[in-house]
Each structure stands twice: as structure tokens, then as C-alpha cells.
Amino acid sequence: MKKLIIIPAYNESASIQSTVEAIKRDAKGFDYVVINDCSTDQTRNICEENGYNIVNLPVNLGIGGAVQTGYKYGMKYGYDIAVQVDGDGQHDPKYLMEMSDYLLETGADMIIGSRFIKKEGFQSSGARRAGIKYFTFLIKLLTGKTITDPTSGLRMVNRDVMSFFAHDYPKDYPEPESVVAVLRSGRTVKEIPVIMRERSGGVSSISLKKSVYYMVKVSLAILIEKIRPRNGRSR
Amino acid sequence: MNIRLQIIVAVIIIIALAVIINMIRKKALELRYALAWLLVGVGVLILDIFPGIMEKLATALGIYSPVNMLFFMGFCFSLIIIFVLTIAVSRMSIRIKNLTQELALHERENKETD
């Protein structure tokens, strides 16, 4: 069983080293790959000096394009499971073993690490929580499934979903939209409680200014996902 | 529509068509994307030379002045061209993304075998 950790990194020089070291220490049995999304800071140098496994995108693609590169990497090198762990230190790699056990045990296609099942740890700001609740509601309305943390970047998928994502993954703000795509294709998504930390470096990709665009774009994307022709498992 | 305006419009369009064709000749424009512009130019030119067509169309659509009809048609054509370009941009951005990803994975693979 080959398991891959995808670490999308854009200007994460402050936290990339601690993220990768934590993975090496706490996530035994997992390989990792850093997807450097054409960072303009020292991210690339830090990774190369430490001999980390890194894929350097020659053009900045945004989070969706970077994560998708990871899924393509996973397909290319024959991984059975892939999990996204953000490069900013928010996700604790010690949950990964638990997540992969749960994925294999339940036979689910996708496992999301959710902050809002046990409501412990860093809970994000009130405004963001309200936004997340709204997405939960929208997804429930459209798919009938409850996803408590649809914006979580900590998500693990099996090879089937990996190939689905390698073929087609949203460009920006991909999390809620891709969950809907997976649910709509008839695959199963399950959540597991996790505790997230506040980011240890870098800035959130969603500034206050962008949040309006985020809400509108993701809502539309989810609605359009709903009226898209269904893509069966055979894809 | 008076003859003076007709001549001015015709001259502008002919100059524009000449510029477009010259750019295609020099390969600064791809024929594929310039085609819509050429069609619009020729279309408007025909309407300009034969105002009778426009008068009929204008009456049918309830537009009082044939000149307004010309502007209206030009506006619609422009929107079509812009939309076609938006489609082209979407397609290209997907292609560029795929190329970027392939290139990065390829580079990683080469480094491994060195």
C-alpha cells in the first residue's frame, strides 16, 4: 500500500521546513511530495537544500492546479492513497494514519479531516465559520449529505478519486466544489474529527477582500456542479 | 442615412480590413481568430453599401434610424467576438495548466534519473 502526502506550497518559506519535518517524524509509511507553486520566496531553496522531494511548477497555477499536480504525481507513481496537507502548518500529520485506517476500514472514497465535529482546536473566525456553515447547508441541500467542514484542506482520497481529480479539479478555492463533484459521482465521503492549529506562517489565500468573490464563486460552482452531466465511476 | 456617412463608414471598414489582412499576412494575427473580425467587417460593409437592407431590418425591428441599426448590429457582432475570445481564453488556460503540470512532473522525473 503506497501512500502519498501532497503538500501544496506557495511562499511558505516560514513553515515548509517544520511541516515536512513533522511529516517525516509523525507520518510513518507515507511518502510526501512538495508542490512548489512557483513561489517567489525561499521555499524552493529550503526544500532543495534539505533534499526534500519537490516538484517545481514553472508557472503559478493557484492552489487547485498545484494540488492537482500532486494527484497526477500520485497516479504516475502508482500510489493507492493520496492526502493533501497544507504547507502552512495547520494540519497535524499525526492524524494521517488514523485517516488512512478509517478510509480502508469504511471503504469510503474520500476522508475529510473536520474541525467542527468535536469543535476543538483552532476554529477560525466567526465570519469564516458562518461561511463554512452556509456551504454545509448548500451541499446538504443539493446532495443530501452533511459535510461539516467542506473547506478543510486536509483530505484523503483513494486511487479512484485520485484519478478523478487528476483528470478534473477546480482551479481556485477547490475544496467545497470538489467535495460536491465526488458526492455527485456516487462516491462516498466521510469525515473524521481533527484539531487544527492556527497557521504558523504565510497568509491565508482568502483575504477579507477576496471573501465576497469566494462566496459567490464557490456557490455558483456548487450549483453548476449540480446541473453538470453525471460522471459515473467508470470515468 | 446620407451618402457622406456611408462613405466615411466604408472607408473606416476598408482600412480596418486592410490592417487585419496585413497582420494575418505577417502572421501577427492567426487567421483562426481573425476570421470573426473579417466576417464582421464584410458584413457591416455590405449593410453600409446597400442601405435598403438595413432600412427593412430597422423597420422590422422597430428601430427608427438605419444608422442606429448599423450601430446595433456592430454592437451585437462585437459581443459575439468577445464571447468567442472568452471561450478561447478558457480553453487556453486549461491547456497551459496541463502543460505546466506535465513539465513540472517531467522535470522531477529527469532529476531523479540523473
GROMACS .gro file of C-alpha atoms in nm, chain A:
model
  235
    1MET     CA    1   0.000   0.000   0.000
    2LYS     CA    2   0.166   0.320  -0.124
    3LYS     CA    3   0.051   0.638   0.046
    4LEU     CA    4   0.133   0.989  -0.070
    5ILE     CA    5   0.117   1.323   0.109
    6ILE     CA    6   0.068   1.618  -0.124
    7ILE     CA    7   0.197   1.947   0.018
    8PRO     CA    8   0.095   2.244  -0.196
    9ALA     CA    9   0.326   2.534  -0.112
   10TYR     CA   10   0.314   2.892  -0.229
   11ASN     CA   11   0.554   3.123  -0.044
   12GLU     CA   12   0.567   2.902   0.264
   13SER     CA   13   0.935   2.952   0.346
   14ALA     CA   14   0.845   3.027   0.709
   15SER     CA   15   0.675   2.693   0.770
   16ILE     CA   16   0.763   2.446   0.494
   17GLN     CA   17   1.059   2.302   0.683
   18SER     CA   18   0.866   2.234   1.003
   19THR     CA   19   0.576   2.091   0.800
   20VAL     CA   20   0.797   1.843   0.615
   21GLU     CA   21   0.995   1.752   0.928
   22ALA     CA   22   0.670   1.686   1.119
   23ILE     CA   23   0.558   1.460   0.835
   24LYS     CA   24   0.885   1.268   0.836
   25ARG     CA   25   0.854   1.225   1.212
   26ASP     CA   26   0.482   1.159   1.262
   27ALA     CA   27   0.359   1.004   0.938
   28LYS     CA   28   0.549   0.678   0.904
   29GLY     CA   29   0.465   0.479   0.596
   30PHE     CA   30   0.374   0.786   0.394
   31ASP     CA   31   0.577   0.934   0.109
   32TYR     CA   32   0.545   1.304   0.050
   33VAL     CA   33   0.585   1.550  -0.235
   34VAL     CA   34   0.605   1.928  -0.205
   35ILE     CA   35   0.435   2.103  -0.497
   36ASN     CA   36   0.605   2.441  -0.517
   37ASP     CA   37   0.357   2.667  -0.697
   38CYS     CA   38   0.623   2.898  -0.842
   39SER     CA   39   0.693   3.059  -0.505
   40THR     CA   40   0.874   3.392  -0.512
   41ASP     CA   41   1.040   3.341  -0.172
   42GLN     CA   42   1.292   3.085  -0.045
   43THR     CA   43   1.053   2.787  -0.047
   44ARG     CA   44   1.234   2.615  -0.334
   45ASN     CA   45   1.583   2.672  -0.192
   46ILE     CA   46   1.485   2.550   0.153
   47CYS     CA   47   1.341   2.230   0.005
   48GLU     CA   48   1.638   2.165  -0.222
   49GLU     CA   49   1.896   2.232   0.047
   50ASN     CA   50   1.724   1.983   0.274
   51GLY     CA   51   1.687   1.731  -0.007
   52TYR     CA   52   1.306   1.727   0.012
   53ASN     CA   53   1.109   1.566  -0.266
   54ILE     CA   54   0.984   1.864  -0.463
   55VAL     CA   55   0.801   1.933  -0.788
   56ASN     CA   56   0.851   2.289  -0.911
   57LEU     CA   57   0.573   2.438  -1.121
   58PRO     CA   58   0.729   2.678  -1.374
   59VAL     CA   59   0.414   2.897  -1.374
   60ASN     CA   60   0.194   2.986  -1.078
   61LEU     CA   61  -0.128   2.783  -1.110
   62GLY     CA   62  -0.305   2.859  -0.784
   63ILE     CA   63  -0.398   2.609  -0.514
   64GLY     CA   64  -0.622   2.394  -0.736
   65GLY     CA   65  -0.363   2.350  -1.009
   66ALA     CA   66  -0.092   2.277  -0.752
   67VAL     CA   67  -0.294   2.011  -0.568
   68GLN     CA   68  -0.397   1.855  -0.898
   69THR     CA   69  -0.028   1.825  -0.988
   70GLY     CA   70   0.005   1.619  -0.671
   71TYR     CA   71  -0.279   1.389  -0.779
   72LYS     CA   72  -0.117   1.349  -1.120
   73TYR     CA   73   0.209   1.264  -0.942
   74GLY     CA   74   0.021   1.006  -0.736
   75MET     CA   75  -0.125   0.847  -1.049
   76LYS     CA   76   0.209   0.848  -1.227
   77TYR     CA   77   0.399   0.677  -0.945
   78GLY     CA   78   0.129   0.426  -0.862
   79TYR     CA   79   0.005   0.546  -0.523
   80ASP     CA   80  -0.306   0.389  -0.371
   81ILE     CA   81  -0.392   0.674  -0.135
   82ALA     CA   82  -0.322   1.046  -0.153
   83VAL     CA   83  -0.376   1.307   0.113
   84GLN     CA   84  -0.345   1.681   0.094
   85VAL     CA   85  -0.163   1.852   0.381
   86ASP     CA   86  -0.126   2.228   0.359
   87GLY     CA   87   0.227   2.369   0.375
   88ASP     CA   88   0.140   2.630   0.635
   89GLY     CA   89   0.148   2.400   0.937
   90GLN     CA   90  -0.227   2.397   1.006
   91HIS     CA   91  -0.262   2.024   0.963
   92ASP     CA   92  -0.109   1.787   1.214
   93PRO     CA   93   0.039   1.485   1.032
   94LYS     CA   94  -0.031   1.256   1.330
   95TYR     CA   95  -0.393   1.227   1.206
   96LEU     CA   96  -0.289   1.076   0.875
   97MET     CA   97  -0.251   0.719   0.999
   98GLU     CA   98  -0.594   0.738   1.160
   99MET     CA   99  -0.740   0.878   0.839
  100SER     CA  100  -0.592   0.607   0.618
  101ASP     CA  101  -0.708   0.335   0.859
  102TYR     CA  102  -1.056   0.484   0.854
  103LEU     CA  103  -1.052   0.507   0.473
  104LEU     CA  104  -0.958   0.140   0.438
  105GLU     CA  105  -1.188   0.026   0.715
  106THR     CA  106  -1.502   0.203   0.590
  107GLY     CA  107  -1.426   0.166   0.220
  108ALA     CA  108  -1.505   0.535   0.175
  109ASP     CA  109  -1.361   0.707  -0.129
  110MET     CA  110  -1.269   1.027   0.048
  111ILE     CA  111  -1.199   1.120   0.410
  112ILE     CA  112  -1.207   1.482   0.525
  113GLY     CA  113  -1.043   1.598   0.846
  114SER     CA  114  -1.309   1.817   1.008
  115ARG     CA  115  -1.257   2.087   1.272
  116PHE     CA  116  -1.625   2.100   1.353
  117ILE     CA  117  -1.715   1.753   1.473
  118LYS     CA  118  -1.558   1.784   1.815
  119LYS     CA  119  -1.517   2.160   1.788
  120GLU     CA  120  -1.170   2.154   1.939
  121GLY     CA  121  -0.858   2.349   1.846
  122PHE     CA  122  -0.839   2.647   1.614
  123GLN     CA  123  -1.193   2.715   1.497
  124SER     CA  124  -1.132   3.002   1.253
  125SER     CA  125  -1.304   3.339   1.285
  126GLY     CA  126  -1.680   3.381   1.333
  127ALA     CA  127  -1.731   3.518   0.984
  128ARG     CA  128  -1.546   3.226   0.827
  129ARG     CA  129  -1.737   2.975   1.038
  130ALA     CA  130  -2.062   3.132   0.915
  131GLY     CA  131  -1.939   3.097   0.558
  132ILE     CA  132  -1.849   2.734   0.616
  133LYS     CA  133  -2.192   2.665   0.775
  134TYR     CA  134  -2.351   2.814   0.466
  135PHE     CA  135  -2.154   2.577   0.240
  136THR     CA  136  -2.251   2.284   0.462
  137PHE     CA  137  -2.614   2.389   0.420
  138LEU     CA  138  -2.581   2.435   0.042
  139ILE     CA  139  -2.417   2.094   0.000
  140LYS     CA  140  -2.680   1.930   0.219
  141LEU     CA  141  -2.950   2.093   0.007
  142LEU     CA  142  -2.800   1.976  -0.320
  143THR     CA  143  -2.663   1.633  -0.235
  144GLY     CA  144  -2.847   1.539   0.084
  145LYS     CA  145  -2.513   1.471   0.257
  146THR     CA  146  -2.381   1.655   0.560
  147ILE     CA  147  -2.020   1.769   0.532
  148THR     CA  148  -1.936   1.966   0.846
  149ASP     CA  149  -1.608   2.107   0.712
  150PRO     CA  150  -1.632   2.138   0.333
  151THR     CA  151  -1.346   2.390   0.318
  152SER     CA  152  -1.098   2.169   0.500
  153GLY     CA  153  -0.774   2.127   0.308
  154LEU     CA  154  -0.696   1.806   0.497
  155ARG     CA  155  -0.849   1.545   0.270
  156MET     CA  156  -0.753   1.190   0.183
  157VAL     CA  157  -0.866   1.002  -0.126
  158ASN     CA  158  -0.830   0.654  -0.271
  159ARG     CA  159  -0.687   0.588  -0.617
  160ASP     CA  160  -1.028   0.605  -0.780
  161VAL     CA  161  -1.086   0.965  -0.664
  162MET     CA  162  -0.720   1.042  -0.731
  163SER     CA  163  -0.773   0.961  -1.099
  164PHE     CA  164  -1.099   1.157  -1.095
  165PHE     CA  165  -0.915   1.462  -0.957
  166ALA     CA  166  -0.610   1.416  -1.182
  167HIS     CA  167  -0.849   1.445  -1.473
  168ASP     CA  168  -1.055   1.733  -1.345
  169TYR     CA  169  -1.004   1.958  -1.043
  170PRO     CA  170  -1.130   2.313  -0.982
  171LYS     CA  171  -0.877   2.590  -1.024
  172ASP     CA  172  -0.925   2.823  -0.732
  173TYR     CA  173  -1.097   2.762  -0.397
  174PRO     CA  174  -1.138   2.397  -0.496
  175GLU     CA  175  -1.238   2.234  -0.167
  176PRO     CA  176  -1.620   2.266  -0.144
  177GLU     CA  177  -1.669   2.227  -0.517
  178SER     CA  178  -1.459   1.912  -0.541
  179VAL     CA  179  -1.645   1.753  -0.248
  180VAL     CA  180  -1.971   1.808  -0.437
  181ALA     CA  181  -1.817   1.661  -0.754
  182VAL     CA  182  -1.714   1.349  -0.562
  183LEU     CA  183  -2.055   1.313  -0.396
  184ARG     CA  184  -2.236   1.369  -0.725
  185SER     CA  185  -2.034   1.097  -0.894
  186GLY     CA  186  -2.183   0.849  -0.649
  187ARG     CA  187  -1.869   0.809  -0.440
  188THR     CA  188  -1.874   0.824  -0.062
  189VAL     CA  189  -1.724   1.096   0.155
  190LYS     CA  190  -1.672   1.055   0.529
  191GLU     CA  191  -1.535   1.288   0.793
  192ILE     CA  192  -1.311   1.234   1.090
  193PRO     CA  193  -1.259   1.481   1.378
  194VAL     CA  194  -0.925   1.662   1.380
  195ILE     CA  195  -0.772   1.950   1.568
  196MET     CA  196  -0.617   2.218   1.351
  197ARG     CA  197  -0.361   2.474   1.453
  198GLU     CA  198  -0.351   2.834   1.357
  199ARG     CA  199  -0.124   2.876   1.056
  200SER     CA  200   0.238   2.904   1.166
  201GLY     CA  201   0.348   3.115   0.872
  202GLY     CA  202   0.232   3.270   0.547
  203VAL     CA  203  -0.106   3.428   0.490
  204SER     CA  204  -0.441   3.269   0.417
  205SER     CA  205  -0.524   3.256   0.049
  206ILE     CA  206  -0.862   3.406   0.139
  207SER     CA  207  -0.830   3.768   0.244
  208LEU     CA  208  -1.134   3.965   0.352
  209LYS     CA  209  -1.144   4.137   0.014
  210LYS     CA  210  -1.150   3.809  -0.169
  211SER     CA  211  -1.411   3.652   0.054
  212VAL     CA  212  -1.703   3.801  -0.138
  213TYR     CA  213  -1.563   3.663  -0.461
  214TYR     CA  214  -1.504   3.334  -0.278
  215MET     CA  215  -1.864   3.303  -0.159
  216VAL     CA  216  -2.013   3.391  -0.498
  217LYS     CA  217  -1.771   3.179  -0.699
  218VAL     CA  218  -1.797   2.870  -0.483
  219SER     CA  219  -2.178   2.894  -0.458
  220LEU     CA  220  -2.208   2.919  -0.835
  221ALA     CA  221  -1.954   2.641  -0.883
  222ILE     CA  222  -2.152   2.414  -0.649
  223LEU     CA  223  -2.480   2.494  -0.826
  224ILE     CA  224  -2.326   2.436  -1.169
  225GLU     CA  225  -2.169   2.113  -1.043
  226LYS     CA  226  -2.521   2.004  -0.957
  227ILE     CA  227  -2.652   2.053  -1.312
  228ARG     CA  228  -2.347   1.905  -1.482
  229PRO     CA  229  -2.395   1.570  -1.651
  230ARG     CA  230  -2.317   1.296  -1.403
  231ASN     CA  231  -1.976   1.136  -1.431
  232GLY     CA  232  -2.004   0.774  -1.337
  233ARG     CA  233  -1.743   0.564  -1.167
  234SER     CA  234  -1.625   0.429  -1.499
  235ARG     CA  235  -1.464   0.761  -1.589
   0.00000   0.00000   0.00000
